[in-house]
Amino acid sequence: MSPLYPDLMAEDSARTAVERANRDAIEDVLALVRRHGGRATPARRLLLQALFGSRDHRSAEELAAEVHAGAPDVHLSTIYRNLEELERLGVIDSTRLGSGAASYLLASAAHGHLVCERCGRMIEVPDEIFADLVRVAGTEYGFAINPHRFAVTGRCAACQQEGS
């Protein structure tokens, strides 16, 4: 007997698999925190759920808002301390995109960012497009660019069209 809504069942199954993978990853991170002398607090667990629940760059304030939905008594300073610890452990990366606040996301492959100075849109790009810049910065100026924290500002396609 075939299910009435096979697409919905497949979607539910995929969502369940992602949720299970996220739970396992969160437990792995909490084990890492414990190995380095930290504790698996409810606030840290909620913060990790917020980070694993979205693959987008998010500010500390955005993450705090999500944590506050489950634990309204968690202070923003606690969020910042946890973010610093998770970054120190290599779990997350922080990036300052333009003049705004730092944003955070799970550590991933090296990439750069194109940030629209008009609307704030951020586009992740593979670090290879900056290979020549990285090479010149290193050889000519002795400067090592950190691709996880690299942003170039300009205008996105939509803002260019609006401005013309």
PDB file of C-alpha atoms in Angstrom:
ATOM      1  CA  MET A   1       0.000   0.000   0.000  1.00  0.00           C
ATOM      2  CA  SER A   2       1.431   3.342  -1.039  1.00  0.00           C
ATOM      3  CA  PRO A   3       1.141   6.425   1.165  1.00  0.00           C
ATOM      4  CA  LEU A   4      -1.335   9.126   0.182  1.00  0.00           C
ATOM      5  CA  TYR A   5       1.259  11.900   0.338  1.00  0.00           C
ATOM      6  CA  PRO A   6       4.673  10.419  -0.487  1.00  0.00           C
ATOM      7  CA  ASP A   7       6.290  13.848  -0.933  1.00  0.00           C
ATOM      8  CA  LEU A   8       5.234  14.953   2.549  1.00  0.00           C
ATOM      9  CA  MET A   9       6.470  11.700   4.049  1.00  0.00           C
ATOM     10  CA  ALA A  10       9.826  12.086   2.304  1.00  0.00           C
ATOM     11  CA  GLU A  11      10.034  15.698   3.502  1.00  0.00           C
ATOM     12  CA  ASP A  12       9.224  14.651   7.081  1.00  0.00           C
ATOM     13  CA  SER A  13      11.814  11.885   6.878  1.00  0.00           C
ATOM     14  CA  ALA A  14      14.471  14.303   5.605  1.00  0.00           C
ATOM     15  CA  ARG A  15      13.580  16.845   8.313  1.00  0.00           C
ATOM     16  CA  THR A  16      13.816  14.134  10.962  1.00  0.00           C
ATOM     17  CA  ALA A  17      17.228  13.071   9.661  1.00  0.00           C
ATOM     18  CA  VAL A  18      18.484  16.674   9.755  1.00  0.00           C
ATOM     19  CA  GLU A  19      17.113  17.184  13.266  1.00  0.00           C
ATOM     20  CA  ARG A  20      18.777  13.959  14.404  1.00  0.00           C
ATOM     21  CA  ALA A  21      22.075  15.009  12.819  1.00  0.00           C
ATOM     22  CA  ASN A  22      21.808  18.425  14.488  1.00  0.00           C
ATOM     23  CA  ARG A  23      21.111  16.825  17.889  1.00  0.00           C
ATOM     24  CA  ASP A  24      24.127  14.548  17.460  1.00  0.00           C
ATOM     25  CA  ALA A  25      26.310  17.480  16.395  1.00  0.00           C
ATOM     26  CA  ILE A  26      25.143  19.534  19.390  1.00  0.00           C
ATOM     27  CA  GLU A  27      26.018  16.648  21.722  1.00  0.00           C
ATOM     28  CA  ASP A  28      29.458  16.409  20.058  1.00  0.00           C
ATOM     29  CA  VAL A  29      30.029  20.136  20.634  1.00  0.00           C
ATOM     30  CA  LEU A  30      28.908  19.880  24.258  1.00  0.00           C
ATOM     31  CA  ALA A  31      31.330  16.974  24.739  1.00  0.00           C
ATOM     32  CA  LEU A  32      34.093  19.170  23.276  1.00  0.00           C
ATOM     33  CA  VAL A  33      33.145  21.974  25.675  1.00  0.00           C
ATOM     34  CA  ARG A  34      33.289  19.538  28.612  1.00  0.00           C
ATOM     35  CA  ARG A  35      36.708  18.221  27.512  1.00  0.00           C
ATOM     36  CA  HIS A  36      37.963  21.808  27.691  1.00  0.00           C
ATOM     37  CA  GLY A  37      36.604  22.373  31.191  1.00  0.00           C
ATOM     38  CA  GLY A  38      33.244  23.937  30.278  1.00  0.00           C
ATOM     39  CA  ARG A  39      29.739  22.914  31.227  1.00  0.00           C
ATOM     40  CA  ALA A  40      26.780  21.867  29.106  1.00  0.00           C
ATOM     41  CA  THR A  41      24.405  24.546  30.365  1.00  0.00           C
ATOM     42  CA  PRO A  42      20.824  24.993  29.154  1.00  0.00           C
ATOM     43  CA  ALA A  43      21.779  28.406  27.703  1.00  0.00           C
ATOM     44  CA  ARG A  44      24.690  26.894  25.756  1.00  0.00           C
ATOM     45  CA  ARG A  45      22.449  24.098  24.458  1.00  0.00           C
ATOM     46  CA  LEU A  46      19.811  26.617  23.291  1.00  0.00           C
ATOM     47  CA  LEU A  47      22.490  28.724  21.613  1.00  0.00           C
ATOM     48  CA  LEU A  48      23.820  25.674  19.791  1.00  0.00           C
ATOM     49  CA  GLN A  49      20.287  24.773  18.691  1.00  0.00           C
ATOM     50  CA  ALA A  50      19.931  28.271  17.252  1.00  0.00           C
ATOM     51  CA  LEU A  51      23.280  28.006  15.453  1.00  0.00           C
ATOM     52  CA  PHE A  52      22.577  24.546  14.053  1.00  0.00           C
ATOM     53  CA  GLY A  53      19.001  25.501  13.173  1.00  0.00           C
ATOM     54  CA  SER A  54      20.113  28.083  10.625  1.00  0.00           C
ATOM     55  CA  ARG A  55      23.087  28.131   8.305  1.00  0.00           C
ATOM     56  CA  ASP A  56      22.862  31.921   7.964  1.00  0.00           C
ATOM     57  CA  HIS A  57      25.166  34.550   9.432  1.00  0.00           C
ATOM     58  CA  ARG A  58      23.432  35.861  12.547  1.00  0.00           C
ATOM     59  CA  SER A  59      24.263  38.563  15.044  1.00  0.00           C
ATOM     60  CA  ALA A  60      24.582  37.913  18.766  1.00  0.00           C
ATOM     61  CA  GLU A  61      21.334  39.819  19.236  1.00  0.00           C
ATOM     62  CA  GLU A  62      19.484  37.607  16.732  1.00  0.00           C
ATOM     63  CA  LEU A  63      20.823  34.487  18.412  1.00  0.00           C
ATOM     64  CA  ALA A  64      19.924  35.897  21.835  1.00  0.00           C
ATOM     65  CA  ALA A  65      16.351  36.522  20.695  1.00  0.00           C
ATOM     66  CA  GLU A  66      16.030  32.871  19.740  1.00  0.00           C
ATOM     67  CA  VAL A  67      17.603  31.710  23.005  1.00  0.00           C
ATOM     68  CA  HIS A  68      15.280  34.043  24.947  1.00  0.00           C
ATOM     69  CA  ALA A  69      12.271  32.310  23.408  1.00  0.00           C
ATOM     70  CA  GLY A  70      13.245  29.206  25.392  1.00  0.00           C
ATOM     71  CA  ALA A  71      14.998  30.871  28.340  1.00  0.00           C
ATOM     72  CA  PRO A  72      14.053  34.523  28.871  1.00  0.00           C
ATOM     73  CA  ASP A  73      16.420  34.891  31.837  1.00  0.00           C
ATOM     74  CA  VAL A  74      19.606  34.351  29.754  1.00  0.00           C
ATOM     75  CA  HIS A  75      21.524  37.628  29.524  1.00  0.00           C
ATOM     76  CA  LEU A  76      23.130  38.925  26.352  1.00  0.00           C
ATOM     77  CA  SER A  77      26.511  38.839  28.120  1.00  0.00           C
ATOM     78  CA  THR A  78      26.060  35.069  28.544  1.00  0.00           C
ATOM     79  CA  ILE A  79      25.418  34.751  24.819  1.00  0.00           C
ATOM     80  CA  TYR A  80      28.592  36.710  24.036  1.00  0.00           C
ATOM     81  CA  ARG A  81      30.699  34.609  26.448  1.00  0.00           C
ATOM     82  CA  ASN A  82      29.363  31.414  24.896  1.00  0.00           C
ATOM     83  CA  LEU A  83      30.013  32.697  21.375  1.00  0.00           C
ATOM     84  CA  GLU A  84      33.606  33.572  22.321  1.00  0.00           C
ATOM     85  CA  GLU A  85      34.136  30.115  23.793  1.00  0.00           C
ATOM     86  CA  LEU A  86      32.619  28.355  20.781  1.00  0.00           C
ATOM     87  CA  GLU A  87      34.813  30.417  18.469  1.00  0.00           C
ATOM     88  CA  ARG A  88      37.914  29.634  20.543  1.00  0.00           C
ATOM     89  CA  LEU A  89      37.071  25.929  20.217  1.00  0.00           C
ATOM     90  CA  GLY A  90      36.682  26.261  16.424  1.00  0.00           C
ATOM     91  CA  VAL A  91      32.968  25.450  16.419  1.00  0.00           C
ATOM     92  CA  ILE A  92      31.881  28.798  14.976  1.00  0.00           C
ATOM     93  CA  ASP A  93      33.400  31.662  13.020  1.00  0.00           C
ATOM     94  CA  SER A  94      32.691  35.325  13.540  1.00  0.00           C
ATOM     95  CA  THR A  95      32.807  37.846  10.742  1.00  0.00           C
ATOM     96  CA  ARG A  96      32.567  41.596  10.752  1.00  0.00           C
ATOM     97  CA  LEU A  97      30.718  42.438   7.558  1.00  0.00           C
ATOM     98  CA  GLY A  98      31.169  46.086   6.738  1.00  0.00           C
ATOM     99  CA  SER A  99      30.548  48.448   9.626  1.00  0.00           C
ATOM    100  CA  GLY A 100      27.870  46.342  11.289  1.00  0.00           C
ATOM    101  CA  ALA A 101      28.038  44.040  14.286  1.00  0.00           C
ATOM    102  CA  ALA A 102      29.867  40.746  14.104  1.00  0.00           C
ATOM    103  CA  SER A 103      27.905  37.847  12.713  1.00  0.00           C
ATOM    104  CA  TYR A 104      28.325  34.212  13.661  1.00  0.00           C
ATOM    105  CA  LEU A 105      27.874  30.912  11.910  1.00  0.00           C
ATOM    106  CA  LEU A 106      29.066  27.347  12.179  1.00  0.00           C
ATOM    107  CA  ALA A 107      32.664  26.870  11.077  1.00  0.00           C
ATOM    108  CA  SER A 108      32.816  25.771   7.473  1.00  0.00           C
ATOM    109  CA  ALA A 109      35.028  25.776   4.446  1.00  0.00           C
ATOM    110  CA  ALA A 110      36.872  29.017   3.830  1.00  0.00           C
ATOM    111  CA  HIS A 111      34.787  31.600   2.041  1.00  0.00           C
ATOM    112  CA  GLY A 112      34.584  35.319   1.558  1.00  0.00           C
ATOM    113  CA  HIS A 113      31.690  37.727   1.632  1.00  0.00           C
ATOM    114  CA  LEU A 114      30.363  40.357  -0.727  1.00  0.00           C
ATOM    115  CA  VAL A 115      28.360  42.896   1.252  1.00  0.00           C
ATOM    116  CA  CYS A 116      26.063  45.449  -0.355  1.00  0.00           C
ATOM    117  CA  GLU A 117      26.743  48.816   1.246  1.00  0.00           C
ATOM    118  CA  ARG A 118      23.275  50.023   0.274  1.00  0.00           C
ATOM    119  CA  CYS A 119      20.849  47.253   1.332  1.00  0.00           C
ATOM    120  CA  GLY A 120      23.153  45.123   3.503  1.00  0.00           C
ATOM    121  CA  ARG A 121      22.705  41.929   1.467  1.00  0.00           C
ATOM    122  CA  MET A 122      25.526  39.484   2.056  1.00  0.00           C
ATOM    123  CA  ILE A 123      26.627  36.915  -0.497  1.00  0.00           C
ATOM    124  CA  GLU A 124      28.976  34.089   0.463  1.00  0.00           C
ATOM    125  CA  VAL A 125      31.525  33.332  -2.234  1.00  0.00           C
ATOM    126  CA  PRO A 126      34.216  30.655  -2.480  1.00  0.00           C
ATOM    127  CA  ASP A 127      37.586  31.876  -1.266  1.00  0.00           C
ATOM    128  CA  GLU A 128      39.127  30.999  -4.644  1.00  0.00           C
ATOM    129  CA  ILE A 129      37.821  34.234  -6.169  1.00  0.00           C
ATOM    130  CA  PHE A 130      40.167  36.102  -3.822  1.00  0.00           C
ATOM    131  CA  ALA A 131      43.182  33.855  -4.547  1.00  0.00           C
ATOM    132  CA  ASP A 132      45.138  36.576  -6.370  1.00  0.00           C
ATOM    133  CA  LEU A 133      44.449  39.098  -3.614  1.00  0.00           C
ATOM    134  CA  VAL A 134      45.513  36.606  -0.924  1.00  0.00           C
ATOM    135  CA  ARG A 135      48.705  35.838  -2.867  1.00  0.00           C
ATOM    136  CA  VAL A 136      49.598  39.507  -3.446  1.00  0.00           C
ATOM    137  CA  ALA A 137      48.794  40.472   0.146  1.00  0.00           C
ATOM    138  CA  GLY A 138      51.126  37.717   1.348  1.00  0.00           C
ATOM    139  CA  THR A 139      54.025  38.132  -1.050  1.00  0.00           C
ATOM    140  CA  GLU A 140      54.015  41.906  -1.498  1.00  0.00           C
ATOM    141  CA  TYR A 141      52.915  43.031   1.953  1.00  0.00           C
ATOM    142  CA  GLY A 142      53.550  40.067   4.266  1.00  0.00           C
ATOM    143  CA  PHE A 143      49.872  40.095   5.189  1.00  0.00           C
ATOM    144  CA  ALA A 144      47.810  36.922   5.654  1.00  0.00           C
ATOM    145  CA  ILE A 145      44.116  37.347   4.882  1.00  0.00           C
ATOM    146  CA  ASN A 146      41.770  35.285   7.047  1.00  0.00           C
ATOM    147  CA  PRO A 147      39.146  33.985   4.583  1.00  0.00           C
ATOM    148  CA  HIS A 148      36.600  33.331   7.342  1.00  0.00           C
ATOM    149  CA  ARG A 149      36.545  37.018   8.198  1.00  0.00           C
ATOM    150  CA  PHE A 150      36.938  38.514   4.761  1.00  0.00           C
ATOM    151  CA  ALA A 151      34.365  40.904   3.302  1.00  0.00           C
ATOM    152  CA  VAL A 152      34.346  43.135   0.258  1.00  0.00           C
ATOM    153  CA  THR A 153      31.806  45.930   0.137  1.00  0.00           C
ATOM    154  CA  GLY A 154      30.106  47.273  -2.944  1.00  0.00           C
ATOM    155  CA  ARG A 155      26.658  47.211  -4.545  1.00  0.00           C
ATOM    156  CA  CYS A 156      24.588  44.107  -5.262  1.00  0.00           C
ATOM    157  CA  ALA A 157      22.958  43.630  -8.675  1.00  0.00           C
ATOM    158  CA  ALA A 158      19.520  44.799  -7.462  1.00  0.00           C
ATOM    159  CA  CYS A 159      20.896  48.016  -5.962  1.00  0.00           C
ATOM    160  CA  GLN A 160      22.943  48.678  -9.078  1.00  0.00           C
ATOM    161  CA  GLN A 161      19.792  48.392 -11.183  1.00  0.00           C
ATOM    162  CA  GLU A 162      17.839  50.688  -8.841  1.00  0.00           C
ATOM    163  CA  GLY A 163      20.602  53.265  -8.998  1.00  0.00           C
ATOM    164  CA  SER A 164      20.860  53.359 -12.789  1.00  0.00           C
TER     165      SER A 164
END
